[in-house]
Coordinates of C-alpha atoms and ligand atoms in Angstrom, one line a residue:
M146 CA -40.8 -146.2 -125.0
P147 CA -42.3 -144.8 -128.2
I148 CA -42.6 -147.3 -131.0
Y149 CA -41.3 -146.1 -134.4
L150 CA -43.2 -147.5 -137.4
D151 CA -42.5 -144.7 -139.8
Y152 CA -39.4 -146.1 -141.6
N153 CA -40.6 -144.9 -145.0
A154 CA -40.3 -141.3 -143.7
T155 CA -36.8 -141.8 -142.4
T156 CA -34.6 -144.3 -140.6
P157 CA -32.1 -144.1 -137.8
V158 CA -28.4 -144.1 -138.8
D159 CA -26.9 -147.6 -138.4
K160 CA -24.1 -147.4 -135.9
R161 CA -21.6 -148.9 -138.4
V162 CA -22.5 -146.0 -140.8
L163 CA -21.9 -143.5 -138.0
E164 CA -18.6 -145.0 -137.1
A165 CA -17.5 -144.9 -140.7
M166 CA -18.5 -141.2 -140.9
L167 CA -17.0 -139.9 -137.7
P168 CA -13.3 -139.5 -138.8
Y169 CA -14.4 -137.4 -141.8
F170 CA -15.8 -134.7 -139.4
T171 CA -12.5 -134.4 -137.6
E172 CA -9.1 -135.7 -138.5
K173 CA -10.0 -136.6 -142.1
F174 CA -11.8 -133.3 -142.8
G175 CA -10.2 -132.5 -146.1
N176 CA -12.0 -131.1 -149.2
A177 CA -12.2 -133.9 -151.9
S178 CA -11.3 -131.3 -154.5
S179 CA -8.0 -130.2 -152.9
R180 CA -5.5 -131.8 -155.2
T181 CA -2.4 -130.4 -153.6
H182 CA -2.1 -132.2 -150.3
S183 CA -2.9 -135.4 -148.4
F184 CA -6.0 -134.1 -146.6
G185 CA -7.6 -133.7 -150.0
W186 CA -6.4 -137.0 -151.3
I187 CA -7.7 -138.9 -148.3
A188 CA -11.2 -137.3 -148.8
E189 CA -11.0 -138.0 -152.5
D190 CA -10.2 -141.6 -151.9
A191 CA -13.1 -142.0 -149.5
V192 CA -15.5 -140.5 -152.1
K193 CA -14.1 -143.0 -154.7
V194 CA -14.8 -145.9 -152.3
A195 CA -18.3 -144.7 -151.6
R196 CA -19.1 -144.2 -155.3
Q197 CA -18.1 -147.8 -155.9
Q198 CA -20.2 -149.0 -153.0
V199 CA -23.3 -147.2 -154.5
A200 CA -22.5 -148.6 -157.9
D201 CA -22.1 -152.2 -156.5
L202 CA -25.5 -152.0 -154.9
I203 CA -27.4 -151.1 -158.0
N204 CA -25.0 -152.7 -160.6
C205 CA -23.7 -149.8 -162.5
L206 CA -20.3 -148.2 -163.2
E207 CA -18.9 -145.8 -160.6
Q208 CA -18.7 -143.1 -163.3
E209 CA -22.5 -143.4 -163.6
V210 CA -23.1 -142.2 -160.0
I211 CA -23.2 -138.6 -159.0
F212 CA -23.8 -137.4 -155.4
T213 CA -26.8 -135.2 -154.6
S214 CA -28.3 -133.9 -151.4
G215 CA -31.1 -136.5 -151.7
S216 CA -33.9 -137.7 -153.9
T217 CA -35.7 -134.4 -154.2
E218 CA -32.6 -132.9 -155.8
G219 CA -32.0 -136.0 -157.9
I220 CA -35.5 -135.8 -159.2
N221 CA -35.2 -132.2 -160.1
L222 CA -31.9 -132.8 -161.9
A223 CA -33.2 -135.8 -163.7
I224 CA -36.5 -134.3 -164.9
K225 CA -35.4 -130.7 -165.5
G226 CA -32.0 -131.9 -166.8
V227 CA -33.7 -134.0 -169.5
W228 CA -36.2 -131.3 -170.3
E229 CA -33.5 -128.7 -170.8
N230 CA -31.3 -130.9 -173.0
Y231 CA -33.9 -132.6 -175.1
Q232 CA -36.9 -130.3 -175.5
S233 CA -35.8 -129.6 -179.0
K234 CA -36.6 -133.3 -179.7
G235 CA -40.0 -133.1 -178.0
K236 CA -41.8 -131.5 -175.1
H237 CA -43.8 -134.5 -173.8
I238 CA -43.2 -136.1 -170.4
I239 CA -45.2 -139.0 -169.0
T240 CA -45.5 -139.7 -165.3
V241 CA -48.1 -141.2 -162.9
K242 CA -50.7 -139.6 -160.6
T243 CA -49.3 -141.5 -157.6
E244 CA -45.8 -140.2 -157.8
H245 CA -44.1 -138.4 -154.9
K246 CA -44.7 -134.6 -154.8
A247 CA -41.0 -134.1 -155.7
V248 CA -41.8 -135.6 -159.2
L249 CA -45.3 -134.1 -159.5
D250 CA -44.3 -130.6 -158.5
T251 CA -41.3 -130.7 -160.8
C252 CA -43.5 -131.7 -163.7
N253 CA -45.9 -129.0 -162.7
A254 CA -43.1 -126.4 -162.9
L255 CA -42.1 -127.6 -166.4
E256 CA -45.7 -127.5 -167.5
K257 CA -45.6 -123.8 -166.8
K258 CA -42.5 -123.6 -169.1
G259 CA -44.3 -125.3 -172.0
A260 CA -44.0 -129.0 -171.3
T261 CA -46.9 -131.3 -171.9
I262 CA -47.3 -133.8 -169.1
T263 CA -49.4 -137.0 -169.2
Y264 CA -50.4 -138.2 -165.8
L265 CA -51.1 -142.0 -166.0
N266 CA -53.9 -143.5 -163.9
V267 CA -53.5 -146.4 -161.5
D268 CA -56.0 -149.1 -160.8
R269 CA -57.5 -149.9 -157.4
E270 CA -54.3 -151.8 -156.6
G271 CA -52.1 -148.8 -157.3
V272 CA -50.6 -150.2 -160.4
I273 CA -50.4 -148.5 -163.9
D274 CA -51.8 -150.1 -167.0
L275 CA -49.0 -150.9 -169.6
Q276 CA -51.5 -150.4 -172.5
E277 CA -52.2 -146.8 -171.2
L278 CA -48.5 -146.2 -171.1
K279 CA -48.0 -147.5 -174.7
N280 CA -50.9 -145.3 -175.9
A281 CA -49.4 -142.3 -174.2
L282 CA -46.0 -142.6 -175.8
T283 CA -45.5 -140.3 -178.8
P284 CA -42.4 -139.4 -180.9
Q285 CA -42.3 -136.2 -178.9
T286 CA -42.0 -138.1 -175.5
I287 CA -38.6 -137.4 -174.0
L288 CA -39.0 -138.8 -170.6
V289 CA -41.1 -141.3 -168.7
A290 CA -40.9 -140.8 -164.9
I291 CA -42.2 -143.7 -162.8
M292 CA -41.4 -144.6 -159.3
Y293 CA -40.3 -148.1 -158.3
A294 CA -42.4 -148.3 -155.2
N295 CA -44.8 -145.9 -153.6
N296 CA -43.9 -144.3 -150.3
E297 CA -47.5 -144.4 -149.0
T298 CA -48.7 -147.9 -149.9
G299 CA -45.4 -149.7 -150.8
V300 CA -47.0 -150.8 -154.1
I301 CA -44.3 -151.8 -156.6
Q302 CA -44.7 -150.9 -160.3
P303 CA -43.7 -153.5 -162.9
I304 CA -40.5 -151.6 -163.8
K305 CA -39.0 -154.2 -166.1
E306 CA -42.2 -154.4 -168.2
I307 CA -42.4 -150.6 -168.1
T308 CA -38.8 -150.1 -169.4
D309 CA -39.5 -152.7 -172.1
V310 CA -42.5 -150.8 -173.3
V311 CA -40.7 -147.5 -173.2
H312 CA -37.6 -148.8 -175.1
T313 CA -39.6 -150.9 -177.5
Y314 CA -42.2 -148.4 -178.5
N315 CA -40.1 -145.3 -178.3
S316 CA -36.6 -146.7 -178.5
P317 CA -33.7 -144.2 -177.8
F318 CA -31.5 -146.4 -180.0
E319 CA -33.4 -145.8 -183.1
G320 CA -32.3 -142.2 -183.4
G321 CA -34.5 -139.8 -185.5
Q322 CA -37.3 -138.1 -183.7
G323 CA -38.1 -141.0 -181.4
G324 CA -36.3 -141.6 -178.2
C325 CA -37.1 -141.2 -174.6
F326 CA -35.5 -142.1 -171.3
L327 CA -36.9 -143.9 -168.3
F328 CA -36.4 -142.2 -165.0
C329 CA -37.1 -144.2 -161.9
D330 CA -37.6 -142.7 -158.4
A331 CA -36.3 -145.7 -156.4
T332 CA -36.1 -143.8 -153.1
Q333 CA -38.2 -146.3 -151.2
V334 CA -36.6 -149.4 -152.7
V335 CA -32.8 -149.0 -152.8
G336 CA -31.4 -150.7 -149.8
K337 CA -34.6 -152.7 -149.2
I338 CA -34.8 -155.0 -152.3
N339 CA -32.2 -155.7 -154.9
I340 CA -32.2 -153.3 -157.9
D341 CA -30.1 -154.0 -161.0
V342 CA -30.2 -151.0 -163.4
Q343 CA -28.8 -153.1 -166.2
E344 CA -31.2 -156.0 -165.8
E345 CA -34.2 -153.6 -165.5
H346 CA -32.9 -151.2 -168.1
I347 CA -33.4 -148.0 -166.1
D348 CA -31.7 -144.9 -167.6
I349 CA -31.8 -142.6 -164.6
M350 CA -32.5 -143.4 -161.0
C351 CA -32.4 -141.6 -157.7
L352 CA -31.8 -142.8 -154.2
S353 CA -31.5 -141.3 -150.8
A354 CA -29.4 -142.5 -147.8
H355 CA -31.8 -141.6 -145.0
K356 CA -34.3 -144.2 -146.2
F357 CA -31.9 -147.0 -145.6
Y358 CA -30.0 -146.3 -142.4
G359 CA -27.7 -143.6 -143.8
P360 CA -27.6 -139.9 -142.9
K361 CA -30.1 -137.3 -144.1
G362 CA -29.1 -134.8 -146.8
I363 CA -27.2 -137.1 -149.0
G364 CA -28.2 -139.2 -152.0
A365 CA -27.2 -140.2 -155.5
L366 CA -28.4 -140.1 -159.0
Y367 CA -27.5 -142.9 -161.4
I368 CA -27.2 -141.6 -165.0
R369 CA -26.6 -144.2 -167.8
R370 CA -23.5 -143.6 -169.9
K371 CA -24.1 -146.1 -172.7
D372 CA -27.0 -147.6 -174.7
P373 CA -28.3 -144.9 -174.4
R374 CA -26.0 -142.2 -173.1
V375 CA -28.1 -139.8 -171.1
A376 CA -27.0 -136.1 -171.0
L377 CA -28.5 -134.0 -168.3
F378 CA -28.4 -130.2 -168.2
P379 CA -26.9 -129.2 -164.8
Q380 CA -29.1 -127.5 -162.3
I381 CA -26.4 -126.1 -160.0
D382 CA -23.4 -124.3 -161.5
G383 CA -20.2 -123.3 -159.9
G384 CA -16.9 -125.2 -160.1
G385 CA -17.9 -128.2 -162.2
H386 CA -17.9 -130.9 -159.5
E387 CA -19.5 -134.3 -160.2
R388 CA -18.5 -134.1 -163.9
G389 CA -20.1 -130.7 -164.2
L390 CA -23.5 -132.0 -163.2
R391 CA -23.7 -130.8 -159.6
S392 CA -21.3 -128.1 -158.5
G393 CA -20.5 -127.6 -154.8
T394 CA -18.0 -128.9 -152.3
L395 CA -18.7 -132.6 -151.8
N396 CA -20.4 -133.6 -148.5
V397 CA -17.6 -136.1 -147.8
T398 CA -19.0 -137.3 -144.4
G399 CA -22.4 -137.8 -145.9
I400 CA -21.0 -139.6 -149.0
V401 CA -19.0 -142.0 -146.7
G402 CA -22.2 -142.7 -144.8
L403 CA -24.2 -143.3 -147.9
G404 CA -21.5 -145.7 -149.2
K405 CA -21.4 -147.6 -146.0
A406 CA -25.2 -147.8 -145.9
C407 CA -25.1 -149.3 -149.4
E408 CA -22.4 -151.9 -148.4
I409 CA -24.5 -152.9 -145.3
A410 CA -27.7 -153.1 -147.3
K411 CA -26.0 -155.3 -149.9
S412 CA -25.0 -157.9 -147.3
D413 CA -28.0 -157.7 -144.8
M414 CA -30.9 -157.0 -147.2
W415 CA -32.1 -160.6 -147.5
D416 CA -32.1 -161.5 -143.8
D417 CA -33.7 -158.1 -142.8
S418 CA -36.4 -158.4 -145.4
A419 CA -37.4 -161.9 -144.4
R420 CA -37.7 -160.9 -140.7
I421 CA -39.5 -157.6 -141.3
S422 CA -41.9 -159.1 -143.8
K423 CA -43.1 -161.7 -141.2
L424 CA -43.7 -158.9 -138.7
R425 CA -45.6 -156.8 -141.3
T426 CA -47.8 -159.8 -142.2
R427 CA -48.6 -160.4 -138.6
L428 CA -49.4 -156.8 -138.0
E429 CA -51.8 -156.5 -140.9
Q430 CA -53.4 -159.8 -140.4
L431 CA -54.4 -159.0 -136.9
L432 CA -55.4 -155.4 -137.6
T433 CA -57.5 -156.4 -140.6
E434 CA -59.5 -158.7 -138.3
L435 CA -61.2 -155.5 -137.1
P436 CA -64.5 -154.8 -138.7
N437 CA -64.6 -152.6 -141.9
T438 CA -60.8 -152.6 -142.2
F439 CA -58.9 -153.2 -145.4
I440 CA -55.4 -152.9 -146.9
N441 CA -54.8 -150.2 -149.5
G442 CA -53.0 -151.3 -152.6
S443 CA -51.7 -154.5 -154.1
T444 CA -50.8 -157.2 -151.6
K445 CA -48.9 -159.1 -154.3
N446 CA -46.4 -156.5 -155.5
R447 CA -45.6 -154.5 -152.4
L448 CA -42.6 -153.5 -150.3
F449 CA -42.2 -156.1 -147.5
N450 CA -42.1 -153.4 -144.8
T451 CA -45.2 -151.3 -145.6
T452 CA -48.8 -151.7 -144.9
N453 CA -51.4 -148.9 -145.5
I454 CA -54.7 -149.8 -143.7
C455 CA -58.1 -148.1 -144.0
F456 CA -60.1 -148.2 -140.8
Q457 CA -63.4 -147.3 -142.2
N458 CA -65.5 -144.8 -140.3
H459 CA -62.6 -143.9 -138.0
R460 CA -60.7 -140.7 -138.8
S461 CA -57.0 -141.5 -138.8
E462 CA -56.2 -138.2 -137.0
T463 CA -58.5 -139.3 -134.2
I464 CA -56.8 -142.8 -134.0
I465 CA -53.4 -141.2 -134.0
K466 CA -54.3 -139.1 -131.0
K467 CA -55.4 -142.3 -129.1
I468 CA -52.1 -144.1 -129.9
P469 CA -49.5 -141.4 -128.9
N470 CA -46.7 -143.9 -128.3
I471 CA -46.9 -145.4 -131.8
S472 CA -45.3 -143.3 -134.6
V473 CA -47.2 -143.9 -137.8
A474 CA -48.0 -141.7 -140.8
I475 CA -51.1 -140.5 -142.5
G476 CA -50.4 -139.6 -146.2
S477 CA -46.7 -139.0 -146.8
A478 CA -44.4 -137.3 -144.3
C479 CA -43.7 -134.5 -146.8
T480 CA -47.3 -133.5 -147.1
S481 CA -48.8 -134.6 -143.8
A482 CA -48.9 -131.0 -142.6
V483 CA -51.5 -130.4 -145.3
A484 CA -55.0 -131.5 -144.4
E485 CA -55.8 -132.8 -147.8
P486 CA -56.8 -136.3 -148.7
S487 CA -53.8 -138.4 -149.9
H488 CA -53.4 -137.9 -153.7
V489 CA -52.1 -141.5 -153.9
L490 CA -55.1 -143.1 -152.3
K491 CA -57.5 -140.8 -154.2
A492 CA -55.8 -141.8 -157.5
M493 CA -56.4 -145.5 -156.5
G494 CA -60.1 -144.7 -156.3
L495 CA -60.7 -144.4 -152.6
S496 CA -63.4 -142.0 -151.4
D497 CA -62.3 -138.9 -149.4
E498 CA -63.7 -140.5 -146.3
D499 CA -61.6 -143.6 -146.7
T500 CA -58.4 -141.7 -147.4
Y501 CA -59.0 -139.8 -144.2
S502 CA -59.3 -143.1 -142.4
S503 CA -56.1 -144.6 -143.7
I504 CA -52.8 -145.1 -141.8
R505 CA -49.4 -146.1 -143.0
F506 CA -47.3 -148.4 -140.9
S507 CA -43.8 -148.8 -142.2
L508 CA -41.4 -151.2 -140.4
G509 CA -37.6 -151.4 -140.3
K510 CA -34.7 -153.4 -139.1
Y511 CA -35.0 -152.3 -135.5
T512 CA -38.7 -153.2 -135.3
T513 CA -39.2 -156.0 -132.8
E514 CA -41.9 -158.6 -132.2
A515 CA -42.8 -156.8 -129.0
D516 CA -43.3 -153.5 -130.9
I517 CA -45.7 -155.3 -133.2
K518 CA -47.6 -157.0 -130.4
E519 CA -48.0 -153.7 -128.6
T520 CA -49.0 -151.9 -131.7
I521 CA -51.7 -154.4 -132.5
E522 CA -53.1 -154.1 -128.9
T523 CA -53.0 -150.4 -128.8
V524 CA -54.6 -149.8 -132.2
K525 CA -57.3 -152.4 -131.5
N526 CA -58.1 -150.6 -128.2
A527 CA -58.3 -147.3 -130.0
I528 CA -60.7 -148.6 -132.6
L529 CA -63.0 -150.9 -130.6
Ligands
PLP186 N1 -39.4 -139.9 -153.5 C1 -39.9 -140.7 -152.6 C2 -40.7 -141.9 -153.1 C3 -39.8 -140.5 -151.3 O1 -40.4 -141.4 -150.4 C4 -39.1 -139.4 -150.8 C5 -39.0 -139.1 -149.4 O2 -40.0 -139.1 -148.7 C6 -38.5 -138.5 -151.8 C7 -38.6 -138.8 -153.1 C8 -37.7 -137.4 -151.4 O3 -36.5 -137.8 -150.9 P1 -35.4 -136.9 -150.1 O4 -35.9 -136.8 -148.6 O5 -34.1 -137.6 -150.1 O6 -35.4 -135.6 -150.7

């Protein structure tokens, strides 16, 4: 049996999620916008329940959640939506060199339209420097886009400290020329660890169901309504669904699945994380016993399910060929077709050689002790 250790790329759908979704493909197939009959009302009710389930998981109001096709769309709406509405206030956006390509490519597209983008550095651990962020903020900064945790290394940024800096040094509440929002790509974190958008003062945040046992092609964007109110410029027109921010017939089955995945995560998250974290620790302890092997990124602030290991002097592509029954990743899934060194590991100061020798293992709730035992043996045999 192949062993799946690529949960940061995607996860299997939880059976309880699938069960919740199934009736909405068949007997409850209505369009949530059909106001004139019960088929529509049933779908509309299901969407309302799901919106509340998402809101409960991240501690916001249900009116602050809009459904998207996933994080890539959420990221585009957040960044381009702020840019189009606030560029008269300023044309400066701050992000980080280790962001997901969905953020970097979106920023790159805006650069071509006249935006000035600052790409913050990270240290060897993968973490940004708050002083560098402070220095980068100007009265023209309209958005700071920083991910919660990195998909390749699992490294977690100090989001609360970041939002404090952003809101203290360039507070949106002060009016005038100053003011900027904090957008957080929390795709790898929602459903894994508790996020409270109030407590952490995040203004906009994206999430994606397929990263936490929901279906692919559905996600949500949290958009703060108060203190400060964030107004985004829509990127998809046509009918005014989702409060005019994202037109198009709602993906009711997907939305029901996302809602159920949120509900399950809220109740199971703590137990799952304790168990998975033990397995991850065992995996990396035994693998780093191999000579010239080290963990990429901070081991203090990191997702409990992820380890990115450099096996120096061994090409990861060669290792992968020798461990065909173990599904792991080199770089991120979205870019692993491109034979370039990982931009994340490069930004952390690794040499090209070391980035080409690094492998990401990401565990999930269906990972067993036997999987980890076999992975350790197989990888050791491939290297020694
Ligand atoms: N952001 C991060 C950190 C991710 O890991 C991913 C998926 O790999 C995305 C964004 C894109 O998410 P989606 O697949 O929902 O478009």
